[in-house]
Structures are given as C-alpha cells and as structure tokens.
GROMACS .gro file of C-alpha atoms in nm:
model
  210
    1UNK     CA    1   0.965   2.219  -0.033
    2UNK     CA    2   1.199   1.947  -0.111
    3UNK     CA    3   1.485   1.957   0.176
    4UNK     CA    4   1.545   1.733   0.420
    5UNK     CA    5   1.435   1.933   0.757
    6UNK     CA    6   1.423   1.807   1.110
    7UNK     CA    7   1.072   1.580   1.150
    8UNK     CA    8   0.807   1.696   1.370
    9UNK     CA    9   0.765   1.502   1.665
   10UNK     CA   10   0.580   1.243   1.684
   11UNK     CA   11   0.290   1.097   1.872
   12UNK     CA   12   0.121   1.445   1.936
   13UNK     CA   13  -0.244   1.466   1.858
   14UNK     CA   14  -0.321   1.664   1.564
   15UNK     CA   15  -0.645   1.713   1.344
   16UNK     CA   16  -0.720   1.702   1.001
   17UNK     CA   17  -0.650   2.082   0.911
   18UNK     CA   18  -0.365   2.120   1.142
   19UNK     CA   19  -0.193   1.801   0.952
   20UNK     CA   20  -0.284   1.935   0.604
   21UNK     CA   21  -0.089   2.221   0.702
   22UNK     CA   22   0.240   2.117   0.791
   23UNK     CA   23   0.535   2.226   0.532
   24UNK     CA   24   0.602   1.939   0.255
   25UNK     CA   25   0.898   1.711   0.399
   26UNK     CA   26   1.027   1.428   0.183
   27UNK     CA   27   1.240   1.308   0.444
   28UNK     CA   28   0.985   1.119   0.602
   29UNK     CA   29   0.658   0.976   0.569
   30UNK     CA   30   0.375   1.136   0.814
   31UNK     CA   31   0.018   1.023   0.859
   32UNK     CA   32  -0.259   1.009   1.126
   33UNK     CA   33  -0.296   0.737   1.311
   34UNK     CA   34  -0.572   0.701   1.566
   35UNK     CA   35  -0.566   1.086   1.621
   36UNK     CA   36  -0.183   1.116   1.625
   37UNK     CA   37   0.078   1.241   1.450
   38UNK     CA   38   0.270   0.974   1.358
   39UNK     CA   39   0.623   0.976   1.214
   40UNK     CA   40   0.829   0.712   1.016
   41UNK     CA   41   1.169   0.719   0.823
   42UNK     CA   42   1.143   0.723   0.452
   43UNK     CA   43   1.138   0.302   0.347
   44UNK     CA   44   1.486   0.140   0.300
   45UNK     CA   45   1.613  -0.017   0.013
   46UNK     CA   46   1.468  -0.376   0.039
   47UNK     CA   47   1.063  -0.180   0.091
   48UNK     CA   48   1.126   0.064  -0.157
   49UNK     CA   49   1.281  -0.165  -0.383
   50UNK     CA   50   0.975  -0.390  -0.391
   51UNK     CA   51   0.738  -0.065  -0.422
   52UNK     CA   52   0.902  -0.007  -0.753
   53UNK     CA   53   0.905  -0.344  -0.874
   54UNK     CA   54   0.544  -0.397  -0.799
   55UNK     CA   55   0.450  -0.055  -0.935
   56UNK     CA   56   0.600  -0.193  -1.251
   57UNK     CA   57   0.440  -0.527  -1.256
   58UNK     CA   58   0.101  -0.387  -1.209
   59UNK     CA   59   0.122  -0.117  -1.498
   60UNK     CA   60   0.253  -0.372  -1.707
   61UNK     CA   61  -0.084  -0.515  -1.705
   62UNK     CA   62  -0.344  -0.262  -1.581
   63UNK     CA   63  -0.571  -0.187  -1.866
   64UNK     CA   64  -0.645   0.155  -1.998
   65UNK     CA   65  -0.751   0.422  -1.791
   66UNK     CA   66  -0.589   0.218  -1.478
   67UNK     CA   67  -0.293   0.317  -1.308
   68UNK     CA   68  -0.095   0.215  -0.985
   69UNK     CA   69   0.093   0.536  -0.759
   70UNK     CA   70   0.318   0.453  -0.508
   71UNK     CA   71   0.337   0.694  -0.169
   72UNK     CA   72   0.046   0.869  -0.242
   73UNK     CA   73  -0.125   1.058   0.060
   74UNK     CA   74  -0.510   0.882   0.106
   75UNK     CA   75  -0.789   1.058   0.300
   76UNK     CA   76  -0.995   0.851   0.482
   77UNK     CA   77  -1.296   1.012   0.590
   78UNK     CA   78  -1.387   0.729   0.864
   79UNK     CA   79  -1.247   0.688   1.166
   80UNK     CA   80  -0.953   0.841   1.354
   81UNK     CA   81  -0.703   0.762   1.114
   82UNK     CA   82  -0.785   1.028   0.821
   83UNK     CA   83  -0.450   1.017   0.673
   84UNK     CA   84  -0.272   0.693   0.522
   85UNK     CA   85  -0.001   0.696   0.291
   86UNK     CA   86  -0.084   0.326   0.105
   87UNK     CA   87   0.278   0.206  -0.053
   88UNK     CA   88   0.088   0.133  -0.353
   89UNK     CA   89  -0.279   0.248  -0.491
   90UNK     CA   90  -0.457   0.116  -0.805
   91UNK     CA   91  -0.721   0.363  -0.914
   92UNK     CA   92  -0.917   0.399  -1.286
   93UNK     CA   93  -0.979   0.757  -1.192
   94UNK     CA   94  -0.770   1.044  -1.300
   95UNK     CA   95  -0.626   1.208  -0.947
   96UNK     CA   96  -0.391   1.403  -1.135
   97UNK     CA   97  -0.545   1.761  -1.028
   98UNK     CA   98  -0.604   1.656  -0.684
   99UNK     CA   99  -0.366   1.718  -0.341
  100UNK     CA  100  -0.487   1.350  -0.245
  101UNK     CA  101  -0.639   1.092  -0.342
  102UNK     CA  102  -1.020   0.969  -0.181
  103UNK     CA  103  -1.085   0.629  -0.089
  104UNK     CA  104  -1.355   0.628  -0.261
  105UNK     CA  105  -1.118   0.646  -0.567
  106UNK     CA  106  -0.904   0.365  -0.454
  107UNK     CA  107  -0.956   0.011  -0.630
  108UNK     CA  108  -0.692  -0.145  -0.436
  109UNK     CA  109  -0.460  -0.065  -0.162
  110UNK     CA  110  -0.111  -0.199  -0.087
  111UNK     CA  111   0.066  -0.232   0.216
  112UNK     CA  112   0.471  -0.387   0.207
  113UNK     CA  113   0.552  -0.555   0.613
  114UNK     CA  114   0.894  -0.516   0.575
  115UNK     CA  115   0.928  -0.533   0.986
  116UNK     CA  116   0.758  -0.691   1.261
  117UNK     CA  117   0.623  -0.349   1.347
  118UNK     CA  118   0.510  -0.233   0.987
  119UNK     CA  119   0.353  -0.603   0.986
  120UNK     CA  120   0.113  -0.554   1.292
  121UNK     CA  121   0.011  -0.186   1.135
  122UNK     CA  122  -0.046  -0.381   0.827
  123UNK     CA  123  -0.201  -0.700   0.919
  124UNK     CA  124  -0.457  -0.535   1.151
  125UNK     CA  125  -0.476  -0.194   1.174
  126UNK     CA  126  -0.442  -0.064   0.865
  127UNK     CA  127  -0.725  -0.360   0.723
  128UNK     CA  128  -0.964  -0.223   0.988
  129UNK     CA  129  -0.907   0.136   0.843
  130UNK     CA  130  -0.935   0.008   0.507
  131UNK     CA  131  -1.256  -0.152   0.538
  132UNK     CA  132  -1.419   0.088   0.750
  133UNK     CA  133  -1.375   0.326   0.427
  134UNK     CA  134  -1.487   0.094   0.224
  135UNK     CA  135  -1.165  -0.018  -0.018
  136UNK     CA  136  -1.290  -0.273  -0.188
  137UNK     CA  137  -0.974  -0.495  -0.216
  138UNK     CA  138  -0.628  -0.466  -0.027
  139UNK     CA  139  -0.310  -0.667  -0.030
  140UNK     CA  140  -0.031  -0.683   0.202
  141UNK     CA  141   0.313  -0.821   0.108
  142UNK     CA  142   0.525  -0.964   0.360
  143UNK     CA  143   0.904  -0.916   0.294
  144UNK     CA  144   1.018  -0.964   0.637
  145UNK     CA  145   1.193  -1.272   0.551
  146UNK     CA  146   1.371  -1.227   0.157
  147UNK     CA  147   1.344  -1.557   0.119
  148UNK     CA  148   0.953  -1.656   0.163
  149UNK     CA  149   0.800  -1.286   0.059
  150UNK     CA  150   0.403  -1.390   0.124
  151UNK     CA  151   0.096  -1.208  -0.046
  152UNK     CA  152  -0.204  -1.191   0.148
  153UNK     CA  153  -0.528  -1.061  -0.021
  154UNK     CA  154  -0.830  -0.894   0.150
  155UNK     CA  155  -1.158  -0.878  -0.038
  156UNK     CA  156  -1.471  -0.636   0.118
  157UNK     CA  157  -1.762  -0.805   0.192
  158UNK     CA  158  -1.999  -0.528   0.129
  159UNK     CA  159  -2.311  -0.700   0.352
  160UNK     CA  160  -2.063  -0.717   0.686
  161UNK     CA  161  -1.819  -0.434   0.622
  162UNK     CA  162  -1.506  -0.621   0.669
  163UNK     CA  163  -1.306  -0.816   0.526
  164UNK     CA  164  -1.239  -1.177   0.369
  165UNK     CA  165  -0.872  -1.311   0.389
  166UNK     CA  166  -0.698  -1.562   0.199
  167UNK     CA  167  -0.443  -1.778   0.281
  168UNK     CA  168  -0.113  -1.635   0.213
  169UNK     CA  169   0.031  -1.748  -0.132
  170UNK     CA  170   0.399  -1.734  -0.257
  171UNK     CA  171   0.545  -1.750  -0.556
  172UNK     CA  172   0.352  -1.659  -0.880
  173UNK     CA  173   0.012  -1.557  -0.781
  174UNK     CA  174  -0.291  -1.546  -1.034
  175UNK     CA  175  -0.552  -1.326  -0.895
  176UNK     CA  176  -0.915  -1.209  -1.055
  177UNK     CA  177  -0.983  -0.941  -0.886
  178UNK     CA  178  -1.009  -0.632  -0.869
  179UNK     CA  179  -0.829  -0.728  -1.207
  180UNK     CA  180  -0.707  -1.026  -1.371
  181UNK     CA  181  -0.306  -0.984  -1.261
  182UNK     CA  182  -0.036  -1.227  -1.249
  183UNK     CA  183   0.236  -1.125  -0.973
  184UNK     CA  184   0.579  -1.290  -0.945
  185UNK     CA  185   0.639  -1.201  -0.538
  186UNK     CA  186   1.026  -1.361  -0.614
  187UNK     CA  187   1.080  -1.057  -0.855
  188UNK     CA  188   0.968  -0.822  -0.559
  189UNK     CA  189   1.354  -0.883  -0.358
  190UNK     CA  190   1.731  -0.908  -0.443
  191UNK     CA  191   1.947  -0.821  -0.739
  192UNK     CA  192   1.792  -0.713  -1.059
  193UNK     CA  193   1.734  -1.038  -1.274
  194UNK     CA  194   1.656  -1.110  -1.617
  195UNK     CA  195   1.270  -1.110  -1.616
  196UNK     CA  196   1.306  -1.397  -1.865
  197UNK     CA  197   1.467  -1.663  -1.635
  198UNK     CA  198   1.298  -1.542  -1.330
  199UNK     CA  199   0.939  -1.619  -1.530
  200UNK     CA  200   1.025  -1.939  -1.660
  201UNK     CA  201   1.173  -2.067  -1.363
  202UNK     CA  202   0.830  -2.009  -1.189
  203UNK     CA  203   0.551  -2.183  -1.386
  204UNK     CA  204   0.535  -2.447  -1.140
  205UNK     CA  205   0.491  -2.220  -0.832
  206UNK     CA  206   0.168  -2.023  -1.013
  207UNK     CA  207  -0.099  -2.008  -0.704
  208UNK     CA  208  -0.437  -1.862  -0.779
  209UNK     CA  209  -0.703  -1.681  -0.596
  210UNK     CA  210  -1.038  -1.532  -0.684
   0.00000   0.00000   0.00000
C-alpha cells in the first residue's frame, strides 16, 4: 500500500511481530525505539535532499558488489530498539530478496541531524544502538546549520564494544574506512551546482581521517 493514511499513534509500546505487521505507510517513517512505537514525518527537503546527494556520492565510488540504500528498514536484534530506519546503509551483500536488511549486513550506517531533536537521537542514541549490534562504522551528518554541515565518524572498537569518535570535519573529507571515499559535505545543501566548480573550489578544505 502506497496511500497516504492517517499514522498510528505514537509512543505506544509495541513488539517486534506486532510492528512487522502494521499496513505499509509511506507517509511516514515508523521504527522502535526503546520498546515504543515511534512516529516521525517523512524528511523535508533540506534531509532528503542531502540523502540523495550522498547516496550519489557514495555509489559514485563504491566498488563492485557495494551499494548504498537510503530509508531502508534495519533489524537490530539487540536491545529494545529492534527497528531503525538508517537514512543511508552501505552493504556488499545482496538484500535484494529480503523484507529488511540485518545488521549484520550493514558496513556502514548513516544518520542526517537535520534538528536539534534528530541530533540527540543521532549523536547518542542511535550510536549506542549501533554499537550494541555491532555496525562496524557509522557516520552522522549534521545539517542543522546549511552553512557549517559537520561529518562525524564512529569506528567499532571490537575489544570494548563501543565506539571511537572523531573530531567533526567539514568540507572535503578523505576517509579509509570502511572504504577509501572522498565526500564533499558542501555538495550535501542548497541549489544544484555544477559538480565541477564545487570540486575545484574545495581542494584546500580536503580533511582526512582513518
């Protein structure tokens, strides 16, 4: 089902088979949170906007066999949050036959903060989830303020369980892991631009990361 309907309300608790049952809206976005049903808006323009673009940048240079899906519904197994929705997931497995993907599958998550509120989720709740179930590396991109957007990468250190921050980088960012990607975070916001003048424009601004 493709309509918009009326959400269901949130903040009720729900399980697992109860949520995998509700009718397919694509009005909204619905996930578990901490045993709750919880209920957001489908992202506006400036969150889905940089969704797309980053989609983009990363297939431009995923190798074979990799691909990144936006909006697609995660199941973590650990915890009391068994259903995500990442914005972004890179995986080198083929989820094509599946309802969901595992998170086992997933090489690297991506969250955009696009609010305050979507920024504390991010920032700290959604990184304990993560780690708990083991995604190995996870990103969040800060677009709260159009003018500075921010990555921040989180890398699993598999002897603790948790994760290692860096410092947040603008600009182009070089990163080595779980690939070797440039990402131009300017590109992410705003009017389209020629990809050539917003490149060249940036070489100075390249920040790196392993």
């Amino acid at each position: 089902m493709t309509v918009e309907m009326v959400p269901i309300p949130h903040g009720r608790p729900i399980s697992v088979r109860e949520f995998d049952a509700l009718p397919t809206d694509t009005s909204h976005r619905y996930e578990i949170e901490n045993g709750l049903l919880l209920v957001n808006a489908r992202p506006a323009p400036p969150h889905s906007r940089a969704i797309m673009r980053l989609v983009f940048q990363l297939d431009g240079q995923l190798p074979p066999g990799w691909e990144a899906f936006a909006e697609i519904e995660a199941e973590l197994p650990v915890g009391r949050s068994q259903r995500r929705v990442p914005d972004i997931v890179v995986t080198q497995v083929d989820i094509d036959s599946q309802a969901r993907i595992r998170s086992e599958q997933i090489a690297l998550a991506i969250e955009i903060a696009s609010s305050d509120e979507s920024a504390v989720r991010d920032y700290a709740t959604k990184a304990g989830e993560y780690a708990a179930n083991g995604i190995p590396h996870y990103w969040v991109i800060d677009i709260v303020d159009l003018e500075s957007i921010g990555l921040t990468v989180y890398r699993l250190n598999n002897d603790t369980g948790k994760y290692e921050i860096a410092p947040r980088m603008t600009g182009v960012v070089q990163l080595e892991s779980p690939l070797p990607l440039t990402i131009d975070l300017d590109m992410l916001a705003g009017p389209r631009r020629d990809s050539g003048a917003g490149s060249a424009g940036a070489t100075a601004a390249i920040q790196t990361t392993d």
